[in-house]
Amino acid sequence: AQTVTQSQPEMSVQEAETVTLSCTYDTSENNYYLFWYKQPPSRQMILVIRQEAYKQQNATENRFSVNFQKAAKSFSLKISDSQLGDTAMYFCAFTKIQGAQKLVFGQGTRLTINP
Amino acid sequence: DTEVTQTPKHLVMGMTNKKSLKCEQHMGHRAMYWYKQKAKKPPELMFVYSYEKLSINESVPSRFSPECPNSSLLNLHLHALQPEDSALYLCASSHVFFRDSFFTDTQYFGPGTRLTVL
């Protein structure tokens, strides 16, 4: 079975700072996807970024980037130039590519961006 | 366009009521999902439909009855719910590669229905 662990229940930074959210996972699979989803107070679960395990290059989306360490089973999210709108719950998630339709989520990190 | 819509946004029902939640997507996705999310917790998978057929039921009580009438629409019928069923119900959809081998892609979520059972 796969597990995802987010060790930081809450984080708080000042606007424009850089913040890194941690995620580790455990799996025996070789091919899988990792995701970061954001859930603001409005409740909608929004995809932030996706990483394919077979790609060595770290994924980036504008101010969001990941540090994917496959051997260490680590998948952290870096948010640069943080904005007030980044305030949300962030979930790290894992899914096998084949045959598995289930997203395995971490417990989430509540991120607050202060003005 | 990565939009999944859900109606209603809020629903309050008694334990003897029958109600339905609706989810719709027009992205051509052939996998659709229902999740239940309690406050300050991650979503928990309830059901998965692939090509309009139920492929996963995560041992959900029978008072929850899913239905997938076509490739764009997913319903969740509710009957005789309990107060502990109060939660945010999220729908998601994803593309499916290679139907028989079931390679799945990124799941996109709707805004959810906030359900309160009195």
PDB file of C-alpha atoms in Angstrom:
ATOM      1  CA  ALA A   1       0.000   0.000   0.000  1.00  0.00           C
ATOM      2  CA  GLN A   2       1.070   3.537  -0.682  1.00  0.00           C
ATOM      3  CA  THR A   3       1.319   6.222   1.989  1.00  0.00           C
ATOM      4  CA  VAL A   4       1.903   9.961   1.786  1.00  0.00           C
ATOM      5  CA  THR A   5       3.187  12.000   4.714  1.00  0.00           C
ATOM      6  CA  GLN A   6       3.151  15.750   5.156  1.00  0.00           C
ATOM      7  CA  SER A   7       5.023  16.575   8.336  1.00  0.00           C
ATOM      8  CA  GLN A   8       4.058  20.265   8.555  1.00  0.00           C
ATOM      9  CA  PRO A   9       0.433  20.711   9.661  1.00  0.00           C
ATOM     10  CA  GLU A  10       0.678  24.501   9.467  1.00  0.00           C
ATOM     11  CA  MET A  11       3.032  27.108   8.035  1.00  0.00           C
ATOM     12  CA  SER A  12       2.951  30.856   7.942  1.00  0.00           C
ATOM     13  CA  VAL A  13       5.102  33.291   5.931  1.00  0.00           C
ATOM     14  CA  GLN A  14       5.101  36.924   4.909  1.00  0.00           C
ATOM     15  CA  GLU A  15       3.938  37.995   1.485  1.00  0.00           C
ATOM     16  CA  ALA A  16       6.694  37.877  -1.177  1.00  0.00           C
ATOM     17  CA  GLU A  17       8.733  35.323   0.797  1.00  0.00           C
ATOM     18  CA  THR A  18       9.617  31.875  -0.488  1.00  0.00           C
ATOM     19  CA  VAL A  19       8.158  28.862   1.291  1.00  0.00           C
ATOM     20  CA  THR A  20       8.771  25.134   0.925  1.00  0.00           C
ATOM     21  CA  LEU A  21       6.219  22.470   1.826  1.00  0.00           C
ATOM     22  CA  SER A  22       7.484  18.954   2.522  1.00  0.00           C
ATOM     23  CA  CYS A  23       6.068  15.635   1.385  1.00  0.00           C
ATOM     24  CA  THR A  24       7.399  12.108   1.613  1.00  0.00           C
ATOM     25  CA  TYR A  25       5.792   8.969   0.281  1.00  0.00           C
ATOM     26  CA  ASP A  26       6.222   5.256   0.371  1.00  0.00           C
ATOM     27  CA  THR A  27       5.610   2.921  -2.552  1.00  0.00           C
ATOM     28  CA  SER A  28       7.051  -0.105  -4.258  1.00  0.00           C
ATOM     29  CA  GLU A  29       5.820   1.108  -7.642  1.00  0.00           C
ATOM     30  CA  ASN A  30       8.227   2.423 -10.257  1.00  0.00           C
ATOM     31  CA  ASN A  31       5.757   4.340 -12.423  1.00  0.00           C
ATOM     32  CA  TYR A  32       3.519   6.845 -10.732  1.00  0.00           C
ATOM     33  CA  TYR A  33       2.412  10.457 -10.588  1.00  0.00           C
ATOM     34  CA  LEU A  34       2.817  12.893  -7.742  1.00  0.00           C
ATOM     35  CA  PHE A  35       0.677  15.986  -7.350  1.00  0.00           C
ATOM     36  CA  TRP A  36       0.271  19.051  -5.262  1.00  0.00           C
ATOM     37  CA  TYR A  37      -3.309  20.235  -4.920  1.00  0.00           C
ATOM     38  CA  LYS A  38      -4.379  23.493  -3.314  1.00  0.00           C
ATOM     39  CA  GLN A  39      -7.694  23.918  -1.485  1.00  0.00           C
ATOM     40  CA  PRO A  40      -8.464  27.519  -0.551  1.00  0.00           C
ATOM     41  CA  PRO A  41     -11.304  28.467   1.795  1.00  0.00           C
ATOM     42  CA  SER A  42     -13.588  28.439  -1.249  1.00  0.00           C
ATOM     43  CA  ARG A  43     -13.202  24.602  -1.029  1.00  0.00           C
ATOM     44  CA  GLN A  44     -12.334  23.822  -4.657  1.00  0.00           C
ATOM     45  CA  MET A  45      -9.439  21.412  -4.978  1.00  0.00           C
ATOM     46  CA  ILE A  46      -7.128  22.980  -7.544  1.00  0.00           C
ATOM     47  CA  LEU A  47      -4.227  21.233  -9.249  1.00  0.00           C
ATOM     48  CA  VAL A  48      -0.997  23.130  -8.616  1.00  0.00           C
ATOM     49  CA  ILE A  49       1.602  20.881 -10.214  1.00  0.00           C
ATOM     50  CA  ARG A  50       2.214  17.335 -11.409  1.00  0.00           C
ATOM     51  CA  GLN A  51       5.374  15.256 -11.553  1.00  0.00           C
ATOM     52  CA  GLU A  52       5.807  12.030 -13.507  1.00  0.00           C
ATOM     53  CA  ALA A  53       8.113   9.630 -11.678  1.00  0.00           C
ATOM     54  CA  TYR A  54       9.890   8.633 -14.882  1.00  0.00           C
ATOM     55  CA  LYS A  55      10.989  12.220 -15.499  1.00  0.00           C
ATOM     56  CA  GLN A  56      14.177  13.334 -13.805  1.00  0.00           C
ATOM     57  CA  GLN A  57      13.500  17.007 -14.486  1.00  0.00           C
ATOM     58  CA  ASN A  58      11.606  18.763 -11.716  1.00  0.00           C
ATOM     59  CA  ALA A  59       8.236  20.188 -12.744  1.00  0.00           C
ATOM     60  CA  THR A  60       7.656  23.947 -12.626  1.00  0.00           C
ATOM     61  CA  GLU A  61       4.527  26.080 -13.046  1.00  0.00           C
ATOM     62  CA  ASN A  62       5.234  29.793 -12.845  1.00  0.00           C
ATOM     63  CA  ARG A  63       5.982  30.522  -9.145  1.00  0.00           C
ATOM     64  CA  PHE A  64       5.555  26.890  -8.150  1.00  0.00           C
ATOM     65  CA  SER A  65       8.292  24.293  -8.466  1.00  0.00           C
ATOM     66  CA  VAL A  66       9.011  20.893  -6.983  1.00  0.00           C
ATOM     67  CA  ASN A  67      12.103  19.125  -5.737  1.00  0.00           C
ATOM     68  CA  PHE A  68      11.523  15.490  -6.662  1.00  0.00           C
ATOM     69  CA  GLN A  69      13.963  13.044  -5.133  1.00  0.00           C
ATOM     70  CA  LYS A  70      12.848   9.600  -6.305  1.00  0.00           C
ATOM     71  CA  ALA A  71      15.389   7.562  -4.377  1.00  0.00           C
ATOM     72  CA  ALA A  72      14.587   9.409  -1.174  1.00  0.00           C
ATOM     73  CA  LYS A  73      10.835   9.340  -1.974  1.00  0.00           C
ATOM     74  CA  SER A  74      10.607  13.028  -1.333  1.00  0.00           C
ATOM     75  CA  PHE A  75       8.478  15.574  -3.190  1.00  0.00           C
ATOM     76  CA  SER A  76       8.587  19.117  -1.828  1.00  0.00           C
ATOM     77  CA  LEU A  77       6.784  22.162  -3.216  1.00  0.00           C
ATOM     78  CA  LYS A  78       8.468  25.553  -3.386  1.00  0.00           C
ATOM     79  CA  ILE A  79       6.352  28.681  -3.734  1.00  0.00           C
ATOM     80  CA  SER A  80       8.338  31.743  -4.763  1.00  0.00           C
ATOM     81  CA  ASP A  81       7.209  35.339  -4.283  1.00  0.00           C
ATOM     82  CA  SER A  82       4.252  34.160  -2.212  1.00  0.00           C
ATOM     83  CA  GLN A  83       0.971  36.015  -2.592  1.00  0.00           C
ATOM     84  CA  LEU A  84      -2.059  36.423  -0.339  1.00  0.00           C
ATOM     85  CA  GLY A  85      -4.027  34.261  -2.750  1.00  0.00           C
ATOM     86  CA  ASP A  86      -1.690  31.363  -2.007  1.00  0.00           C
ATOM     87  CA  THR A  87      -3.309  31.018   1.419  1.00  0.00           C
ATOM     88  CA  ALA A  88      -4.859  27.544   1.373  1.00  0.00           C
ATOM     89  CA  MET A  89      -4.600  23.939   2.472  1.00  0.00           C
ATOM     90  CA  TYR A  90      -2.042  22.128   0.335  1.00  0.00           C
ATOM     91  CA  PHE A  91      -2.309  18.387  -0.232  1.00  0.00           C
ATOM     92  CA  CYS A  92       0.406  16.176  -1.620  1.00  0.00           C
ATOM     93  CA  ALA A  93      -1.001  13.176  -3.496  1.00  0.00           C
ATOM     94  CA  PHE A  94       0.196   9.996  -5.183  1.00  0.00           C
ATOM     95  CA  THR A  95      -1.310   7.716  -7.776  1.00  0.00           C
ATOM     96  CA  LYS A  96      -0.086   4.724  -9.687  1.00  0.00           C
ATOM     97  CA  ILE A  97      -0.248   5.221 -13.424  1.00  0.00           C
ATOM     98  CA  GLN A  98      -1.742   1.902 -14.372  1.00  0.00           C
ATOM     99  CA  GLY A  99      -4.821   0.277 -12.991  1.00  0.00           C
ATOM    100  CA  ALA A 100      -5.123   2.451  -9.926  1.00  0.00           C
ATOM    101  CA  GLN A 101      -7.672   5.111  -9.958  1.00  0.00           C
ATOM    102  CA  LYS A 102      -7.154   6.099  -6.383  1.00  0.00           C
ATOM    103  CA  LEU A 103      -5.404   9.271  -5.281  1.00  0.00           C
ATOM    104  CA  VAL A 104      -3.588   8.761  -1.985  1.00  0.00           C
ATOM    105  CA  PHE A 105      -3.449  12.061  -0.122  1.00  0.00           C
ATOM    106  CA  GLY A 106      -1.267  13.344   2.673  1.00  0.00           C
ATOM    107  CA  GLN A 107      -2.916  14.981   5.671  1.00  0.00           C
ATOM    108  CA  GLY A 108      -2.332  18.451   4.282  1.00  0.00           C
ATOM    109  CA  THR A 109      -0.395  21.583   5.222  1.00  0.00           C
ATOM    110  CA  ARG A 110      -2.319  24.735   6.038  1.00  0.00           C
ATOM    111  CA  LEU A 111      -0.366  27.644   4.566  1.00  0.00           C
ATOM    112  CA  THR A 112      -1.084  31.222   5.564  1.00  0.00           C
ATOM    113  CA  ILE A 113       0.442  34.153   3.695  1.00  0.00           C
ATOM    114  CA  ASN A 114       0.503  37.268   5.873  1.00  0.00           C
ATOM    115  CA  PRO A 115       0.434  40.816   4.444  1.00  0.00           C
TER     116      PRO A 115
ATOM    117  CA  ASP B   1     -11.036  23.915 -20.202  1.00  0.00           C
ATOM    118  CA  THR B   2     -10.665  21.861 -17.025  1.00  0.00           C
ATOM    119  CA  GLU B   3     -14.055  22.531 -15.501  1.00  0.00           C
ATOM    120  CA  VAL B   4     -16.074  20.119 -13.423  1.00  0.00           C
ATOM    121  CA  THR B   5     -19.377  21.475 -12.145  1.00  0.00           C
ATOM    122  CA  GLN B   6     -21.373  20.286  -9.147  1.00  0.00           C
ATOM    123  CA  THR B   7     -24.887  21.065  -7.989  1.00  0.00           C
ATOM    124  CA  PRO B   8     -26.150  22.037  -5.536  1.00  0.00           C
ATOM    125  CA  LYS B   9     -23.455  23.994  -3.714  1.00  0.00           C
ATOM    126  CA  HIS B  10     -25.157  23.445  -0.376  1.00  0.00           C
ATOM    127  CA  LEU B  11     -27.693  20.855   0.720  1.00  0.00           C
ATOM    128  CA  VAL B  12     -29.458  20.412   4.039  1.00  0.00           C
ATOM    129  CA  MET B  13     -31.511  17.274   4.483  1.00  0.00           C
ATOM    130  CA  GLY B  14     -33.217  15.270   7.157  1.00  0.00           C
ATOM    131  CA  MET B  15     -32.422  11.673   7.881  1.00  0.00           C
ATOM    132  CA  THR B  16     -35.569  10.475   6.122  1.00  0.00           C
ATOM    133  CA  ASN B  17     -35.114  12.539   2.970  1.00  0.00           C
ATOM    134  CA  LYS B  18     -34.004  11.389  -0.455  1.00  0.00           C
ATOM    135  CA  LYS B  19     -31.776  13.758  -2.386  1.00  0.00           C
ATOM    136  CA  SER B  20     -29.242  13.645  -5.206  1.00  0.00           C
ATOM    137  CA  LEU B  21     -25.942  15.323  -5.947  1.00  0.00           C
ATOM    138  CA  LYS B  22     -25.004  16.034  -9.535  1.00  0.00           C
ATOM    139  CA  CYS B  23     -21.627  16.313 -11.234  1.00  0.00           C
ATOM    140  CA  GLU B  24     -20.952  17.217 -14.846  1.00  0.00           C
ATOM    141  CA  GLN B  25     -17.862  17.514 -17.023  1.00  0.00           C
ATOM    142  CA  HIS B  26     -17.415  18.245 -20.711  1.00  0.00           C
ATOM    143  CA  MET B  27     -13.726  17.477 -21.076  1.00  0.00           C
ATOM    144  CA  GLY B  28     -14.287  14.088 -22.684  1.00  0.00           C
ATOM    145  CA  HIS B  29     -13.002  12.310 -19.596  1.00  0.00           C
ATOM    146  CA  ARG B  30     -14.115   8.713 -19.225  1.00  0.00           C
ATOM    147  CA  ALA B  31     -13.321   8.259 -15.519  1.00  0.00           C
ATOM    148  CA  MET B  32     -15.344  10.000 -12.829  1.00  0.00           C
ATOM    149  CA  TYR B  33     -14.970   9.904  -9.058  1.00  0.00           C
ATOM    150  CA  TRP B  34     -16.837  10.702  -5.855  1.00  0.00           C
ATOM    151  CA  TYR B  35     -14.892  11.744  -2.756  1.00  0.00           C
ATOM    152  CA  LYS B  36     -16.053  12.593   0.764  1.00  0.00           C
ATOM    153  CA  GLN B  37     -14.107  15.191   2.729  1.00  0.00           C
ATOM    154  CA  LYS B  38     -14.526  15.936   6.413  1.00  0.00           C
ATOM    155  CA  ALA B  39     -13.281  19.198   7.870  1.00  0.00           C
ATOM    156  CA  LYS B  40      -9.484  19.553   8.024  1.00  0.00           C
ATOM    157  CA  LYS B  41      -8.993  16.109   6.484  1.00  0.00           C
ATOM    158  CA  PRO B  42      -7.969  14.965   3.008  1.00  0.00           C
ATOM    159  CA  PRO B  43     -10.614  13.656   0.606  1.00  0.00           C
ATOM    160  CA  GLU B  44     -11.533   9.983   0.877  1.00  0.00           C
ATOM    161  CA  LEU B  45     -12.428   8.062  -2.252  1.00  0.00           C
ATOM    162  CA  MET B  46     -15.954   6.632  -2.387  1.00  0.00           C
ATOM    163  CA  PHE B  47     -16.618   5.471  -5.953  1.00  0.00           C
ATOM    164  CA  VAL B  48     -14.953   5.355  -9.358  1.00  0.00           C
ATOM    165  CA  TYR B  49     -16.676   4.998 -12.716  1.00  0.00           C
ATOM    166  CA  SER B  50     -14.769   4.084 -15.831  1.00  0.00           C
ATOM    167  CA  TYR B  51     -16.555   4.201 -19.175  1.00  0.00           C
ATOM    168  CA  GLU B  52     -19.849   4.537 -17.289  1.00  0.00           C
ATOM    169  CA  LYS B  53     -19.288   1.350 -15.322  1.00  0.00           C
ATOM    170  CA  LEU B  54     -18.623   1.211 -11.601  1.00  0.00           C
ATOM    171  CA  SER B  55     -15.036   0.068 -11.152  1.00  0.00           C
ATOM    172  CA  ILE B  56     -14.354   0.871  -7.500  1.00  0.00           C
ATOM    173  CA  ASN B  57     -16.643   0.993  -4.469  1.00  0.00           C
ATOM    174  CA  GLU B  58     -14.619   1.708  -1.348  1.00  0.00           C
ATOM    175  CA  SER B  59     -17.038  -0.205   0.904  1.00  0.00           C
ATOM    176  CA  VAL B  60     -19.423   2.724   1.012  1.00  0.00           C
ATOM    177  CA  PRO B  61     -22.737   2.184   2.881  1.00  0.00           C
ATOM    178  CA  SER B  62     -25.718   1.461   0.650  1.00  0.00           C
ATOM    179  CA  ARG B  63     -27.425   4.685   1.689  1.00  0.00           C
ATOM    180  CA  PHE B  64     -25.106   6.229  -0.919  1.00  0.00           C
ATOM    181  CA  SER B  65     -26.011   5.102  -4.439  1.00  0.00           C
ATOM    182  CA  PRO B  66     -23.940   6.307  -7.400  1.00  0.00           C
ATOM    183  CA  GLU B  67     -25.142   6.491 -10.964  1.00  0.00           C
ATOM    184  CA  CYS B  68     -23.380   7.356 -14.209  1.00  0.00           C
ATOM    185  CA  PRO B  69     -26.082   7.821 -16.875  1.00  0.00           C
ATOM    186  CA  ASN B  70     -23.642   8.996 -19.552  1.00  0.00           C
ATOM    187  CA  SER B  71     -20.009   9.886 -20.030  1.00  0.00           C
ATOM    188  CA  SER B  72     -20.493  13.491 -18.881  1.00  0.00           C
ATOM    189  CA  LEU B  73     -22.718  13.046 -15.877  1.00  0.00           C
ATOM    190  CA  LEU B  74     -22.312  11.475 -12.456  1.00  0.00           C
ATOM    191  CA  ASN B  75     -24.956  11.404  -9.751  1.00  0.00           C
ATOM    192  CA  LEU B  76     -24.875  10.438  -6.104  1.00  0.00           C
ATOM    193  CA  HIS B  77     -28.266   9.459  -4.687  1.00  0.00           C
ATOM    194  CA  LEU B  78     -28.671   9.881  -0.946  1.00  0.00           C
ATOM    195  CA  HIS B  79     -31.216   8.127   1.249  1.00  0.00           C
ATOM    196  CA  ALA B  80     -31.604   7.690   4.999  1.00  0.00           C
ATOM    197  CA  LEU B  81     -28.344   9.445   5.762  1.00  0.00           C
ATOM    198  CA  GLN B  82     -26.907   9.897   9.224  1.00  0.00           C
ATOM    199  CA  PRO B  83     -25.600  13.132  10.796  1.00  0.00           C
ATOM    200  CA  GLU B  84     -22.052  11.761  10.524  1.00  0.00           C
ATOM    201  CA  ASP B  85     -22.477  11.793   6.739  1.00  0.00           C
ATOM    202  CA  SER B  86     -22.341  15.577   6.843  1.00  0.00           C
ATOM    203  CA  ALA B  87     -19.296  16.558   4.795  1.00  0.00           C
ATOM    204  CA  LEU B  88     -18.045  18.139   1.598  1.00  0.00           C
ATOM    205  CA  TYR B  89     -18.681  15.840  -1.363  1.00  0.00           C
ATOM    206  CA  LEU B  90     -16.254  16.306  -4.205  1.00  0.00           C
ATOM    207  CA  CYS B  91     -16.527  15.036  -7.737  1.00  0.00           C
ATOM    208  CA  ALA B  92     -13.523  14.597 -10.019  1.00  0.00           C
ATOM    209  CA  SER B  93     -12.849  13.391 -13.536  1.00  0.00           C
ATOM    210  CA  SER B  94      -9.833  12.221 -15.480  1.00  0.00           C
ATOM    211  CA  HIS B  95      -8.766  11.070 -18.886  1.00  0.00           C
ATOM    212  CA  VAL B  96      -8.218   7.348 -19.382  1.00  0.00           C
ATOM    213  CA  PHE B  97      -5.530   5.982 -21.662  1.00  0.00           C
ATOM    214  CA  PHE B  98      -5.700   2.435 -22.967  1.00  0.00           C
ATOM    215  CA  ARG B  99      -9.112   1.437 -21.707  1.00  0.00           C
ATOM    216  CA  ASP B 100      -8.342  -2.224 -21.023  1.00  0.00           C
ATOM    217  CA  SER B 101      -5.143  -1.503 -19.141  1.00  0.00           C
ATOM    218  CA  PHE B 102      -6.634   1.542 -17.481  1.00  0.00           C
ATOM    219  CA  PHE B 103      -3.875   4.090 -17.469  1.00  0.00           C
ATOM    220  CA  THR B 104      -5.272   7.153 -15.731  1.00  0.00           C
ATOM    221  CA  ASP B 105      -4.346  10.787 -15.929  1.00  0.00           C
ATOM    222  CA  THR B 106      -4.635  13.802 -13.655  1.00  0.00           C
ATOM    223  CA  GLN B 107      -7.876  14.150 -11.708  1.00  0.00           C
ATOM    224  CA  TYR B 108      -9.664  17.491 -11.905  1.00  0.00           C
ATOM    225  CA  PHE B 109     -12.064  18.380  -9.131  1.00  0.00           C
ATOM    226  CA  GLY B 110     -15.356  20.223  -8.961  1.00  0.00           C
ATOM    227  CA  PRO B 111     -16.142  22.840  -6.307  1.00  0.00           C
ATOM    228  CA  GLY B 112     -17.998  20.370  -4.113  1.00  0.00           C
ATOM    229  CA  THR B 113     -21.380  20.128  -2.414  1.00  0.00           C
ATOM    230  CA  ARG B 114     -21.528  20.960   1.278  1.00  0.00           C
ATOM    231  CA  LEU B 115     -23.980  18.450   2.769  1.00  0.00           C
ATOM    232  CA  THR B 116     -25.546  18.833   6.192  1.00  0.00           C
ATOM    233  CA  VAL B 117     -27.689  16.018   7.585  1.00  0.00           C
ATOM    234  CA  LEU B 118     -29.965  17.009  10.457  1.00  0.00           C
TER     235      LEU B 118
END
